[in-house]
PDB file of C-alpha atoms and ligand atoms in Angstrom:
ATOM      1  CA  MET A   1      97.285  79.191-233.149  1.00  0.00           C
ATOM      2  CA  SER A   2     100.444  81.143-233.836  1.00  0.00           C
ATOM      3  CA  ASP A   3     103.411  80.893-231.524  1.00  0.00           C
ATOM      4  CA  THR A   4     103.378  83.309-228.600  1.00  0.00           C
ATOM      5  CA  LEU A   5     105.878  84.812-226.244  1.00  0.00           C
ATOM      6  CA  PHE A   6     104.708  82.390-223.574  1.00  0.00           C
ATOM      7  CA  SER A   7     105.330  79.349-225.765  1.00  0.00           C
ATOM      8  CA  ARG A   8     108.873  80.643-226.144  1.00  0.00           C
ATOM      9  CA  ILE A   9     109.174  80.883-222.359  1.00  0.00           C
ATOM     10  CA  ILE A  10     107.954  77.269-222.075  1.00  0.00           C
ATOM     11  CA  ARG A  11     110.673  76.225-224.524  1.00  0.00           C
ATOM     12  CA  ARG A  12     113.244  78.275-222.565  1.00  0.00           C
ATOM     13  CA  GLU A  13     113.976  80.449-225.598  1.00  0.00           C
ATOM     14  CA  ILE A  14     113.197  83.558-223.522  1.00  0.00           C
ATOM     15  CA  PRO A  15     114.320  83.852-219.900  1.00  0.00           C
ATOM     16  CA  ALA A  16     111.720  84.005-217.159  1.00  0.00           C
ATOM     17  CA  ASP A  17     111.683  83.808-213.376  1.00  0.00           C
ATOM     18  CA  ILE A  18     109.970  80.427-213.147  1.00  0.00           C
ATOM     19  CA  VAL A  19     108.414  79.632-209.766  1.00  0.00           C
ATOM     20  CA  PHE A  20     106.496  76.429-210.537  1.00  0.00           C
ATOM     21  CA  GLU A  21     106.368  73.768-213.216  1.00  0.00           C
ATOM     22  CA  ASP A  22     104.695  70.418-213.664  1.00  0.00           C
ATOM     23  CA  GLU A  23     103.597  68.349-216.637  1.00  0.00           C
ATOM     24  CA  HIS A  24     100.734  70.687-217.531  1.00  0.00           C
ATOM     25  CA  VAL A  25     101.422  74.103-215.999  1.00  0.00           C
ATOM     26  CA  LEU A  26     104.238  76.647-215.919  1.00  0.00           C
ATOM     27  CA  ALA A  27     104.274  79.663-213.599  1.00  0.00           C
ATOM     28  CA  PHE A  28     106.631  82.623-213.734  1.00  0.00           C
ATOM     29  CA  ARG A  29     106.822  86.151-212.365  1.00  0.00           C
ATOM     30  CA  ASP A  30     105.254  88.908-214.464  1.00  0.00           C
ATOM     31  CA  ILE A  31     107.870  91.146-216.037  1.00  0.00           C
ATOM     32  CA  GLN A  32     105.814  94.249-215.133  1.00  0.00           C
ATOM     33  CA  PRO A  33     104.435  93.368-211.697  1.00  0.00           C
ATOM     34  CA  GLN A  34     101.222  95.132-210.645  1.00  0.00           C
ATOM     35  CA  ALA A  35     101.564  94.010-207.024  1.00  0.00           C
ATOM     36  CA  PRO A  36     104.416  92.860-204.758  1.00  0.00           C
ATOM     37  CA  VAL A  37     103.610  89.319-205.922  1.00  0.00           C
ATOM     38  CA  HIS A  38     102.495  88.943-209.545  1.00  0.00           C
ATOM     39  CA  VAL A  39     102.804  85.484-211.065  1.00  0.00           C
ATOM     40  CA  LEU A  40     101.353  84.136-214.322  1.00  0.00           C
ATOM     41  CA  PHE A  41     100.104  80.532-214.466  1.00  0.00           C
ATOM     42  CA  ILE A  42      99.925  79.208-218.013  1.00  0.00           C
ATOM     43  CA  PRO A  43      99.028  75.867-219.562  1.00  0.00           C
ATOM     44  CA  LYS A  44     101.849  74.258-221.496  1.00  0.00           C
ATOM     45  CA  ASN A  45      99.260  73.435-224.138  1.00  0.00           C
ATOM     46  CA  PRO A  46      98.590  76.836-225.700  1.00  0.00           C
ATOM     47  CA  ILE A  47      95.019  78.119-225.937  1.00  0.00           C
ATOM     48  CA  ALA A  48      94.575  81.664-227.268  1.00  0.00           C
ATOM     49  CA  THR A  49      91.743  82.995-225.108  1.00  0.00           C
ATOM     50  CA  LEU A  50      89.132  81.863-222.635  1.00  0.00           C
ATOM     51  CA  ASN A  51      86.716  81.866-225.586  1.00  0.00           C
ATOM     52  CA  ASP A  52      88.732  79.050-227.140  1.00  0.00           C
ATOM     53  CA  VAL A  53      88.502  76.760-224.131  1.00  0.00           C
ATOM     54  CA  ALA A  54      86.606  73.520-224.776  1.00  0.00           C
ATOM     55  CA  PRO A  55      84.904  71.196-222.278  1.00  0.00           C
ATOM     56  CA  CYS A  56      87.915  68.877-222.534  1.00  0.00           C
ATOM     57  CA  ASP A  57      90.057  71.743-221.119  1.00  0.00           C
ATOM     58  CA  ALA A  58      88.074  71.918-217.870  1.00  0.00           C
ATOM     59  CA  GLU A  59      90.670  69.908-215.959  1.00  0.00           C
ATOM     60  CA  LEU A  60      93.467  72.084-217.314  1.00  0.00           C
ATOM     61  CA  LEU A  61      91.726  75.261-216.135  1.00  0.00           C
ATOM     62  CA  GLY A  62      91.313  73.667-212.737  1.00  0.00           C
ATOM     63  CA  ARG A  63      95.000  72.878-212.676  1.00  0.00           C
ATOM     64  CA  LEU A  64      95.836  76.567-213.189  1.00  0.00           C
ATOM     65  CA  MET A  65      93.616  77.491-210.234  1.00  0.00           C
ATOM     66  CA  LEU A  66      94.997  74.746-208.022  1.00  0.00           C
ATOM     67  CA  ALA A  67      98.583  75.658-208.862  1.00  0.00           C
ATOM     68  CA  ALA A  68      97.882  79.297-207.960  1.00  0.00           C
ATOM     69  CA  ALA A  69      96.242  78.365-204.638  1.00  0.00           C
ATOM     70  CA  ASP A  70      99.094  75.968-203.794  1.00  0.00           C
ATOM     71  CA  PHE A  71     101.613  78.719-204.540  1.00  0.00           C
ATOM     72  CA  ALA A  72      99.735  81.120-202.260  1.00  0.00           C
ATOM     73  CA  ARG A  73      99.770  78.582-199.426  1.00  0.00           C
ATOM     74  CA  GLN A  74     103.442  77.749-199.918  1.00  0.00           C
ATOM     75  CA  GLN A  75     104.420  81.420-199.959  1.00  0.00           C
ATOM     76  CA  GLY A  76     102.399  82.104-196.829  1.00  0.00           C
ATOM     77  CA  PHE A  77      99.911  84.696-198.100  1.00  0.00           C
ATOM     78  CA  ALA A  78      96.874  82.449-198.680  1.00  0.00           C
ATOM     79  CA  ASP A  79      95.116  83.529-195.489  1.00  0.00           C
ATOM     80  CA  GLN A  80      95.969  87.186-196.012  1.00  0.00           C
ATOM     81  CA  GLY A  81      94.431  86.946-199.459  1.00  0.00           C
ATOM     82  CA  TYR A  82      95.136  87.439-203.121  1.00  0.00           C
ATOM     83  CA  ARG A  83      93.418  87.863-206.465  1.00  0.00           C
ATOM     84  CA  VAL A  84      93.382  85.691-209.586  1.00  0.00           C
ATOM     85  CA  VAL A  85      92.396  87.191-212.925  1.00  0.00           C
ATOM     86  CA  MET A  86      92.171  85.984-216.514  1.00  0.00           C
ATOM     87  CA  ASN A  87      91.804  88.749-219.098  1.00  0.00           C
ATOM     88  CA  CYS A  88      89.971  87.924-222.332  1.00  0.00           C
ATOM     89  CA  ASN A  89      90.408  89.770-225.622  1.00  0.00           C
ATOM     90  CA  ARG A  90      90.648  93.531-226.147  1.00  0.00           C
ATOM     91  CA  ASP A  91      88.096  94.833-223.677  1.00  0.00           C
ATOM     92  CA  GLY A  92      89.366  92.420-221.052  1.00  0.00           C
ATOM     93  CA  GLY A  93      92.859  93.830-221.433  1.00  0.00           C
ATOM     94  CA  GLN A  94      94.471  90.696-222.838  1.00  0.00           C
ATOM     95  CA  SER A  95      97.814  91.351-224.515  1.00  0.00           C
ATOM     96  CA  VAL A  96      99.324  87.855-224.828  1.00  0.00           C
ATOM     97  CA  TYR A  97      97.137  85.351-226.656  1.00  0.00           C
ATOM     98  CA  HIS A  98      98.079  82.269-224.658  1.00  0.00           C
ATOM     99  CA  ILE A  99      95.710  82.003-221.707  1.00  0.00           C
ATOM    100  CA  HIS A 100      97.203  82.828-218.333  1.00  0.00           C
ATOM    101  CA  LEU A 101      95.937  83.258-214.823  1.00  0.00           C
ATOM    102  CA  HIS A 102      97.345  86.322-213.059  1.00  0.00           C
ATOM    103  CA  LEU A 103      97.981  85.824-209.334  1.00  0.00           C
ATOM    104  CA  LEU A 104      98.307  89.166-207.532  1.00  0.00           C
ATOM    105  CA  ALA A 105      99.138  89.493-203.858  1.00  0.00           C
ATOM    106  CA  GLY A 106     100.968  91.506-201.253  1.00  0.00           C
ATOM    107  CA  ARG A 107      98.751  94.582-201.218  1.00  0.00           C
ATOM    108  CA  GLN A 108      95.102  95.476-200.702  1.00  0.00           C
ATOM    109  CA  MET A 109      93.232  94.907-203.948  1.00  0.00           C
ATOM    110  CA  VAL A 110      90.525  97.367-204.979  1.00  0.00           C
ATOM    111  CA  TRP A 111      87.137  96.756-206.541  1.00  0.00           C
ATOM    112  CA  PRO A 112      86.025  97.428-209.201  1.00  0.00           C
ATOM    113  CA  PRO A 113      89.318  96.790-211.000  1.00  0.00           C
ATOM    114  CA  GLY A 114      90.367  99.281-213.643  1.00  0.00           C
TER     115      GLY A 114
HETATM  116  P1  AMP B   1      97.487  90.128-220.264  1.00  0.00           P
HETATM  117  O1  AMP B   1      97.557  91.605-220.494  1.00  0.00           O
HETATM  118  O2  AMP B   1      96.407  89.666-219.358  1.00  0.00           O
HETATM  119  O3  AMP B   1      97.534  89.371-221.578  1.00  0.00           O
HETATM  120  O4  AMP B   1      98.815  89.757-219.476  1.00  0.00           O
HETATM  121  C1  AMP B   1     100.049  89.564-220.100  1.00  0.00           C
HETATM  122  C2  AMP B   1     101.086  89.764-219.047  1.00  0.00           C
HETATM  123  O5  AMP B   1     102.312  89.229-219.525  1.00  0.00           O
HETATM  124  C3  AMP B   1     101.349  91.219-218.682  1.00  0.00           C
HETATM  125  O6  AMP B   1     101.057  91.421-217.306  1.00  0.00           O
HETATM  126  C4  AMP B   1     102.813  91.407-219.015  1.00  0.00           C
HETATM  127  O7  AMP B   1     103.474  92.236-218.101  1.00  0.00           O
HETATM  128  C5  AMP B   1     103.336  89.988-218.965  1.00  0.00           C
HETATM  129  N1  AMP B   1     104.532  89.733-219.742  1.00  0.00           N
HETATM  130  C6  AMP B   1     104.782  90.134-221.013  1.00  0.00           C
HETATM  131  N2  AMP B   1     105.995  89.683-221.396  1.00  0.00           N
HETATM  132  C7  AMP B   1     106.500  88.968-220.364  1.00  0.00           C
HETATM  133  C8  AMP B   1     107.714  88.254-220.152  1.00  0.00           C
HETATM  134  N3  AMP B   1     108.666  88.171-221.092  1.00  0.00           N
HETATM  135  N4  AMP B   1     107.905  87.654-218.951  1.00  0.00           N
HETATM  136  C9  AMP B   1     106.958  87.733-217.988  1.00  0.00           C
HETATM  137  N5  AMP B   1     105.789  88.388-218.131  1.00  0.00           N
HETATM  138  C10 AMP B   1     105.564  89.010-219.302  1.00  0.00           C
END
């Protein structure tokens, strides 16, 4: 896949407010937050969309979820609640083609989402 903005953040070519990093996952604050807390969890290995995920990526997807839940616990809003979202392709509202899990928290979420 072609290089994305998020790959450039991983390589520290673009600044980002990084809140978590390990061997597989990077997390940073969204530049246009849609809630008081809005963090993106991305795999360091770039995958364009959820449609491109293979069975061998199952552990990696789990790591994104676990990193988000750990962050929520550490920041103290896990019990209050939060939302995780992954947008896929045009109708899903995806704008950066490097999969990412949005973590939104700090306000009451509504359903259905827009
Ligand atoms: P999506 O629309 O699901 O692909 O989400 C992409 C997200 O990336 C949006 O919420 C953007 O605000 C966010 N974003 C775009 N550029 C940056 C950046 N340089 N740093 C942090 N977040 C960004």
